[in-house]
């Protein structure tokens, strides 16, 4: 099995250039949260530090019920059955292992967007299946993939799939016997509405029937707890049961203190609103400065990134910004279709974002 080279290794030179800036580097190349984990979540973790027994792979019933309630409250999904919910060790592991856990292998195909988070491709390869990136469903023609990944809001582009689009995908998937998994971890960070972006499990999309559908969600970004590794998958109870069975054998379980922290996090919307407003300010500062400096921003309607172009090869854009002490991710990390864009993350302190804006204006 051939896995791609780890893409960030190719940024070493640009990183050294940016680090040599007299005002220090502004690293906007990764989406790692920089603000503190909210107190109520830290307290929940601390309160569960006596964890002498093994945790439940499937998650405790109260956690699964709280996640189902969160889907009803925040995602317009009132049919999520707590039996169809499973906590995961962050969502990257689920993305990387889902094809394997679903029993896919050689000869099977895994579909995902042409410009995408690299782990969909990695997951297909780990299973021995074939990665099949595509710009749209029509590209699949008569041979549909076994599993189709959606990512809304998208990393890296920030594009959001609307309800009508999601409904069409579900109708197509049901016609072709395709499992759809929708990775939705930036849903709360929507910039064009006060509401979260639509979910694959929204009642208006599923019509109350989650068969063949999974939504993948992570607390890493919205709740500043990427270090906890706290996420979940929900949807079709039969598929989730299959995942639980294998994960029991493989010891893939979320530690008990993290399950308790996750329970506290999904029950509280206030800290998410506070974090969203921090990112909104950083986004406005950065966006205004980039546009004034001649950069064009596409999509970026939600999520933690500005998908930006100066109509030149992305590596030239990375090098130019590195000269200003700003490190960003080249669009070609996310597929060949991204080769004229760069992805600029909002995940830096107010002070660093202000420094980047000042340098862009200079
Ligand atoms: C689209 C997408 N999915 C999944 C993840 C993984 O998040 P985590 O493993 O922290 O839950 C990320 C992280 O950047 C992401 O951008």
Coordinates of C-alpha atoms and ligand atoms in Angstrom, one line a residue:
X1 CA 0.0 0.0 0.0
X2 CA 1.4 3.4 -1.0
X3 CA 0.5 6.3 1.3
X4 CA 1.1 9.9 0.1
X5 CA 4.1 11.8 1.6
X6 CA 3.1 13.8 4.6
X7 CA 2.4 17.1 2.9
X8 CA 3.6 19.5 5.6
X9 CA 7.2 18.2 5.2
X10 CA 7.3 20.2 1.9
X11 CA 6.8 23.5 3.8
X12 CA 10.1 23.4 5.6
X13 CA 11.8 26.1 3.5
X14 CA 8.8 28.5 3.5
X15 CA 8.6 28.0 7.3
X16 CA 12.3 28.9 7.7
X17 CA 11.8 32.0 5.6
X18 CA 8.7 33.1 7.6
X19 CA 10.5 32.4 10.9
X20 CA 13.3 34.7 9.9
X21 CA 10.9 37.7 9.8
X22 CA 11.9 40.3 12.4
X23 CA 8.4 40.3 13.8
X24 CA 8.3 36.5 14.1
X25 CA 6.3 34.0 12.1
X26 CA 2.5 34.1 11.8
X27 CA 1.7 30.5 11.2
X28 CA -1.6 30.2 9.4
X29 CA -0.8 26.9 7.8
X30 CA -2.7 24.5 10.1
X31 CA -6.1 24.5 11.7
X32 CA -5.0 23.8 15.3
X33 CA -7.0 25.8 17.9
X34 CA -5.1 28.4 19.9
X35 CA -7.6 29.5 22.5
X36 CA -8.1 27.8 25.9
X37 CA -10.4 24.8 26.3
X38 CA -13.5 26.2 28.1
X39 CA -13.5 25.8 31.9
X40 CA -16.6 23.7 32.0
X41 CA -15.0 21.1 29.7
X42 CA -11.7 21.1 31.7
X43 CA -13.7 20.6 34.9
X44 CA -15.6 17.6 33.4
X45 CA -12.3 16.0 32.4
X46 CA -10.7 16.6 35.8
X47 CA -13.9 15.3 37.5
X48 CA -13.5 12.0 35.7
X49 CA -9.8 11.4 36.4
X50 CA -10.5 8.3 38.5
X51 CA -10.9 6.0 35.5
X52 CA -9.9 2.6 36.9
X53 CA -12.3 0.6 34.7
X54 CA -12.4 0.2 30.9
X55 CA -14.6 2.7 29.1
X56 CA -17.4 1.6 26.8
X57 CA -16.5 1.4 23.2
X58 CA -20.0 2.4 22.2
X59 CA -20.0 5.3 24.7
X60 CA -22.2 5.5 27.8
X61 CA -26.0 5.7 27.2
X62 CA -26.1 9.2 28.7
X63 CA -23.4 10.4 26.3
X64 CA -25.2 8.9 23.2
X65 CA -28.5 10.4 24.3
X66 CA -26.8 13.8 24.8
X67 CA -25.3 13.6 21.3
X68 CA -28.7 12.7 19.8
X69 CA -30.2 15.7 21.7
X70 CA -27.5 17.9 20.2
X71 CA -28.3 16.7 16.7
X72 CA -32.0 17.7 17.3
X73 CA -31.0 21.1 18.8
X74 CA -28.2 22.2 16.5
X75 CA -28.4 20.1 13.4
X76 CA -32.1 19.9 12.6
X77 CA -31.9 16.2 13.0
X78 CA -34.6 14.9 15.3
X79 CA -34.5 11.3 14.2
X80 CA -31.0 10.5 15.4
X81 CA -31.4 7.3 17.5
X82 CA -28.9 7.1 20.5
X83 CA -28.3 3.5 19.3
X84 CA -26.9 5.0 16.1
X85 CA -24.3 7.2 17.8
X86 CA -20.7 6.3 18.5
X87 CA -17.9 8.5 20.1
X88 CA -14.6 8.4 18.2
X89 CA -11.0 9.2 19.2
X90 CA -11.2 12.5 17.3
X91 CA -12.7 12.3 13.8
X92 CA -9.5 11.9 11.8
X93 CA -9.2 8.2 12.9
X94 CA -12.8 7.6 11.9
X95 CA -12.1 9.2 8.5
X96 CA -9.0 7.2 8.1
X97 CA -10.5 3.8 9.1
X98 CA -14.2 4.1 8.0
X99 CA -13.6 2.2 4.7
X100 CA -11.8 -0.6 6.5
X101 CA -14.5 -0.7 9.3
X102 CA -17.2 -1.0 6.6
X103 CA -15.4 -3.9 5.1
X104 CA -14.3 -2.2 1.9
X105 CA -11.2 -3.5 0.1
X106 CA -9.6 -4.2 -3.2
X107 CA -11.9 -3.5 -6.1
X108 CA -14.1 -1.1 -4.1
X109 CA -14.0 2.7 -4.6
X110 CA -14.2 5.5 -2.2
X111 CA -15.5 8.9 -3.5
X112 CA -14.6 12.3 -2.1
X113 CA -14.4 15.9 -3.4
X114 CA -11.6 16.8 -5.9
X115 CA -10.3 19.4 -3.5
X116 CA -10.4 17.8 -0.1
X117 CA -9.0 17.1 3.3
X118 CA -6.3 14.4 2.5
X119 CA -7.5 11.8 4.9
X120 CA -10.4 10.6 2.7
X121 CA -7.8 9.4 0.2
X122 CA -5.6 7.9 2.9
X123 CA -8.6 6.0 4.3
X124 CA -9.3 4.4 0.9
X125 CA -5.7 3.3 0.6
X126 CA -5.6 1.9 4.2
X127 CA -8.5 -0.4 3.2
X128 CA -6.8 -1.4 -0.1
X129 CA -9.7 0.3 -1.9
X130 CA -9.3 2.8 -4.7
X131 CA -9.6 6.6 -4.0
X132 CA -11.9 8.3 -6.5
X133 CA -11.9 12.1 -6.2
X134 CA -14.5 13.8 -8.3
X135 CA -15.9 17.3 -9.0
X136 CA -19.5 16.1 -8.8
X137 CA -21.7 13.0 -8.8
X138 CA -22.0 13.0 -12.7
X139 CA -18.3 12.2 -12.9
X140 CA -18.9 8.8 -11.3
X141 CA -21.0 7.7 -14.3
X142 CA -22.5 4.2 -14.1
X143 CA -20.0 2.9 -11.6
X144 CA -20.8 4.5 -8.2
X145 CA -18.3 4.2 -5.3
X146 CA -19.3 2.0 -2.4
X147 CA -18.7 4.9 0.0
X148 CA -19.0 8.6 -0.8
X149 CA -17.5 11.3 1.5
X150 CA -19.1 14.7 1.7
X151 CA -17.3 17.5 3.6
X152 CA -19.6 20.5 4.4
X153 CA -18.4 23.1 5.2
X154 CA -15.4 22.1 3.2
X155 CA -11.8 22.0 4.4
X156 CA -10.1 23.7 2.6
X157 CA -12.5 25.8 0.5
X158 CA -15.2 26.7 3.1
X159 CA -17.9 25.8 0.5
X160 CA -21.2 24.8 2.1
X161 CA -23.7 22.2 0.7
X162 CA -27.3 23.4 0.8
X163 CA -30.3 21.3 1.8
X164 CA -31.3 20.8 -1.9
X165 CA -27.9 19.5 -2.8
X166 CA -27.8 17.1 0.2
X167 CA -31.2 15.8 -0.8
X168 CA -30.0 15.1 -4.4
X169 CA -27.0 13.3 -3.1
X170 CA -29.1 11.1 -0.8
X171 CA -31.6 10.3 -3.6
X172 CA -28.6 9.4 -5.9
X173 CA -26.9 7.3 -3.2
X174 CA -30.1 5.4 -2.5
X175 CA -30.6 4.6 -6.1
X176 CA -27.0 3.3 -6.5
X177 CA -26.6 1.6 -3.1
X178 CA -23.9 4.0 -1.9
X179 CA -23.1 4.7 1.7
X180 CA -22.8 8.5 2.3
X181 CA -20.6 9.9 5.1
X182 CA -20.7 13.6 5.7
X183 CA -17.8 15.2 7.6
X184 CA -19.3 18.3 9.2
X185 CA -16.9 19.5 11.9
X186 CA -17.0 23.2 10.9
X187 CA -20.8 23.4 10.8
X188 CA -21.1 25.8 13.8
X189 CA -18.6 28.3 12.2
X190 CA -20.9 29.6 9.5
X191 CA -20.3 33.2 8.4
X192 CA -23.3 33.8 6.2
X193 CA -26.0 32.9 8.8
X194 CA -26.5 32.7 12.6
X195 CA -27.5 29.1 12.1
X196 CA -25.2 26.2 11.7
X197 CA -24.8 24.9 8.1
X198 CA -27.1 22.1 7.0
X199 CA -26.4 18.5 8.1
X200 CA -26.8 15.3 6.0
X201 CA -29.0 14.1 8.9
X202 CA -31.3 17.1 8.8
X203 CA -34.9 15.8 8.8
X204 CA -35.5 17.6 5.5
X205 CA -32.7 15.6 3.9
X206 CA -33.3 12.1 5.4
X207 CA -37.1 12.3 5.6
X208 CA -36.6 10.5 8.9
X209 CA -34.8 7.6 7.4
X210 CA -31.0 7.5 8.1
X211 CA -30.4 4.2 6.2
X212 CA -27.0 4.3 4.6
X213 CA -26.1 7.7 6.0
X214 CA -23.5 8.8 8.5
X215 CA -22.6 12.2 9.8
X216 CA -19.1 12.7 11.3
X217 CA -18.6 15.5 13.8
X218 CA -15.6 16.7 15.9
X219 CA -15.5 19.0 18.9
X220 CA -11.8 19.8 18.2
X221 CA -12.5 23.1 16.5
X222 CA -15.7 24.5 17.9
X223 CA -14.8 23.6 21.5
X224 CA -11.0 24.1 21.5
X225 CA -10.2 20.6 22.5
X226 CA -8.2 19.1 19.7
X227 CA -5.8 17.6 22.3
X228 CA -8.6 15.7 24.0
X229 CA -9.5 13.7 20.8
X230 CA -13.3 14.0 21.1
X231 CA -15.6 13.4 18.2
X232 CA -18.5 11.2 17.1
X233 CA -20.3 9.5 14.2
X234 CA -24.1 9.1 14.0
X235 CA -26.7 8.0 11.6
X236 CA -27.7 4.5 10.4
X237 CA -27.9 2.3 13.5
X238 CA -27.1 -0.8 11.5
X239 CA -23.9 0.7 10.2
X240 CA -22.9 2.1 13.6
X241 CA -23.4 -1.4 15.1
X242 CA -21.0 -2.8 12.5
X243 CA -18.4 -0.1 13.5
X244 CA -18.9 -0.8 17.2
X245 CA -18.4 -4.6 16.8
X246 CA -15.0 -4.1 15.0
X247 CA -13.9 -1.3 17.3
X248 CA -14.6 -3.6 20.3
X249 CA -12.2 -6.2 18.9
X250 CA -9.6 -3.5 18.0
X251 CA -9.7 -1.6 21.3
X252 CA -10.7 1.6 19.6
X253 CA -12.4 3.4 22.5
X254 CA -12.6 6.9 23.7
X255 CA -11.1 7.3 27.2
X256 CA -13.6 7.7 30.0
X257 CA -12.5 11.2 31.1
X258 CA -12.8 12.3 27.5
X259 CA -16.3 10.8 27.2
X260 CA -17.3 12.9 30.3
X261 CA -15.7 16.0 28.8
X262 CA -17.5 15.4 25.5
X263 CA -20.8 15.0 27.4
X264 CA -20.2 18.5 29.0
X265 CA -19.2 20.0 25.6
X266 CA -22.2 18.8 23.6
X267 CA -24.6 20.1 26.4
X268 CA -23.4 23.7 26.2
X269 CA -23.9 26.0 23.3
X270 CA -22.6 29.2 25.0
X271 CA -18.9 28.4 24.7
X272 CA -19.4 27.7 21.0
X273 CA -21.0 31.1 20.4
X274 CA -18.1 32.8 22.3
X275 CA -15.5 31.0 20.1
X276 CA -17.4 31.7 16.9
X277 CA -17.3 35.4 17.7
X278 CA -13.5 35.3 18.2
X279 CA -13.0 33.7 14.8
X280 CA -15.5 36.1 13.2
X281 CA -13.3 39.0 14.3
X282 CA -10.1 37.4 13.1
X283 CA -11.7 36.5 9.8
X284 CA -12.8 40.1 9.2
X285 CA -9.4 41.5 10.0
X286 CA -7.6 39.0 7.8
X287 CA -10.1 39.1 4.9
X288 CA -10.1 42.9 4.7
X289 CA -6.2 43.0 4.7
X290 CA -5.9 40.2 2.1
X291 CA -8.4 41.8 -0.3
X292 CA -6.8 45.2 0.1
X293 CA -3.5 43.5 -0.9
X294 CA -5.0 42.1 -4.1
X295 CA -5.9 38.6 -3.0
X296 CA -9.2 37.1 -4.1
X297 CA -11.2 35.0 -1.6
X298 CA -13.4 32.2 -2.9
X299 CA -16.2 30.3 -1.1
X300 CA -15.0 30.5 2.6
X301 CA -18.7 30.8 3.7
X302 CA -18.0 28.8 6.8
X303 CA -15.2 27.1 8.6
X304 CA -11.7 28.1 9.7
X305 CA -10.0 29.0 6.4
X306 CA -9.9 31.6 3.7
X307 CA -9.5 30.0 0.3
X308 CA -7.4 32.5 -1.5
X309 CA -5.8 33.1 -4.9
X310 CA -3.7 35.6 -6.7
X311 CA -4.1 33.7 -10.0
X312 CA -0.6 32.2 -9.8
X313 CA 0.8 28.8 -8.8
X314 CA 0.1 28.1 -5.1
X315 CA 3.8 27.6 -4.3
X316 CA 4.6 31.1 -5.5
X317 CA 1.9 32.5 -3.3
X318 CA 3.3 30.5 -0.3
X319 CA 6.8 31.8 -1.0
X320 CA 5.5 35.4 -1.3
X321 CA 3.6 35.3 2.0
X322 CA 6.6 33.6 3.7
X323 CA 8.6 36.6 2.8
X324 CA 6.1 38.6 4.9
X325 CA 6.5 36.1 7.7
X326 CA 3.2 34.5 7.1
X327 CA 3.0 30.7 6.6
X328 CA 0.0 29.3 4.7
X329 CA -0.9 26.0 3.2
X330 CA -0.6 25.5 -0.6
X331 CA -3.8 24.4 -2.3
X332 CA -2.1 21.5 -3.9
X333 CA -2.1 19.7 -0.5
X334 CA -5.8 19.2 -1.2
X335 CA -5.6 17.9 -4.7
X336 CA -4.4 19.0 -8.1
X337 CA -7.5 21.2 -8.5
X338 CA -6.3 23.4 -5.7
X339 CA -3.0 24.3 -7.3
X340 CA -3.7 28.0 -7.8
X341 CA -5.0 28.7 -4.3
X342 CA -3.7 28.9 -0.8
X343 CA -5.5 28.0 2.4
X344 CA -5.2 30.6 5.2
X345 CA -6.3 29.5 8.6
X346 CA -8.0 31.8 11.2
X347 CA -6.4 29.8 14.0
X348 CA -3.9 32.3 15.5
X349 CA -4.1 34.7 18.4
X350 CA -5.7 38.2 17.9
X351 CA -2.1 39.6 18.2
X352 CA -0.7 37.3 15.4
X353 CA -3.7 38.0 13.1
X354 CA -3.2 41.7 13.6
X355 CA 0.5 41.3 12.8
X356 CA -0.4 39.5 9.6
X357 CA -2.9 42.2 8.6
X358 CA -0.3 44.9 9.2
X359 CA 2.3 43.2 7.1
X360 CA -0.2 42.6 4.3
X361 CA -1.1 46.3 4.3
X362 CA 2.6 47.4 4.3
Ligands
LIG1 C1 -12.5 18.2 7.3 C2 -11.9 17.6 8.6 N1 -12.3 16.5 9.0 C3 -11.7 15.9 10.1 C4 -10.7 16.6 10.8 C5 -10.1 15.9 12.0 O1 -10.4 16.5 13.2 P1 -10.2 15.8 14.6 O2 -9.4 14.6 14.3 O3 -9.4 16.8 15.4 O4 -11.5 15.5 15.1 C6 -10.3 17.8 10.4 C7 -9.2 18.5 11.0 O5 -8.6 19.5 10.6 C8 -10.9 18.4 9.2 O6 -10.5 19.5 8.7

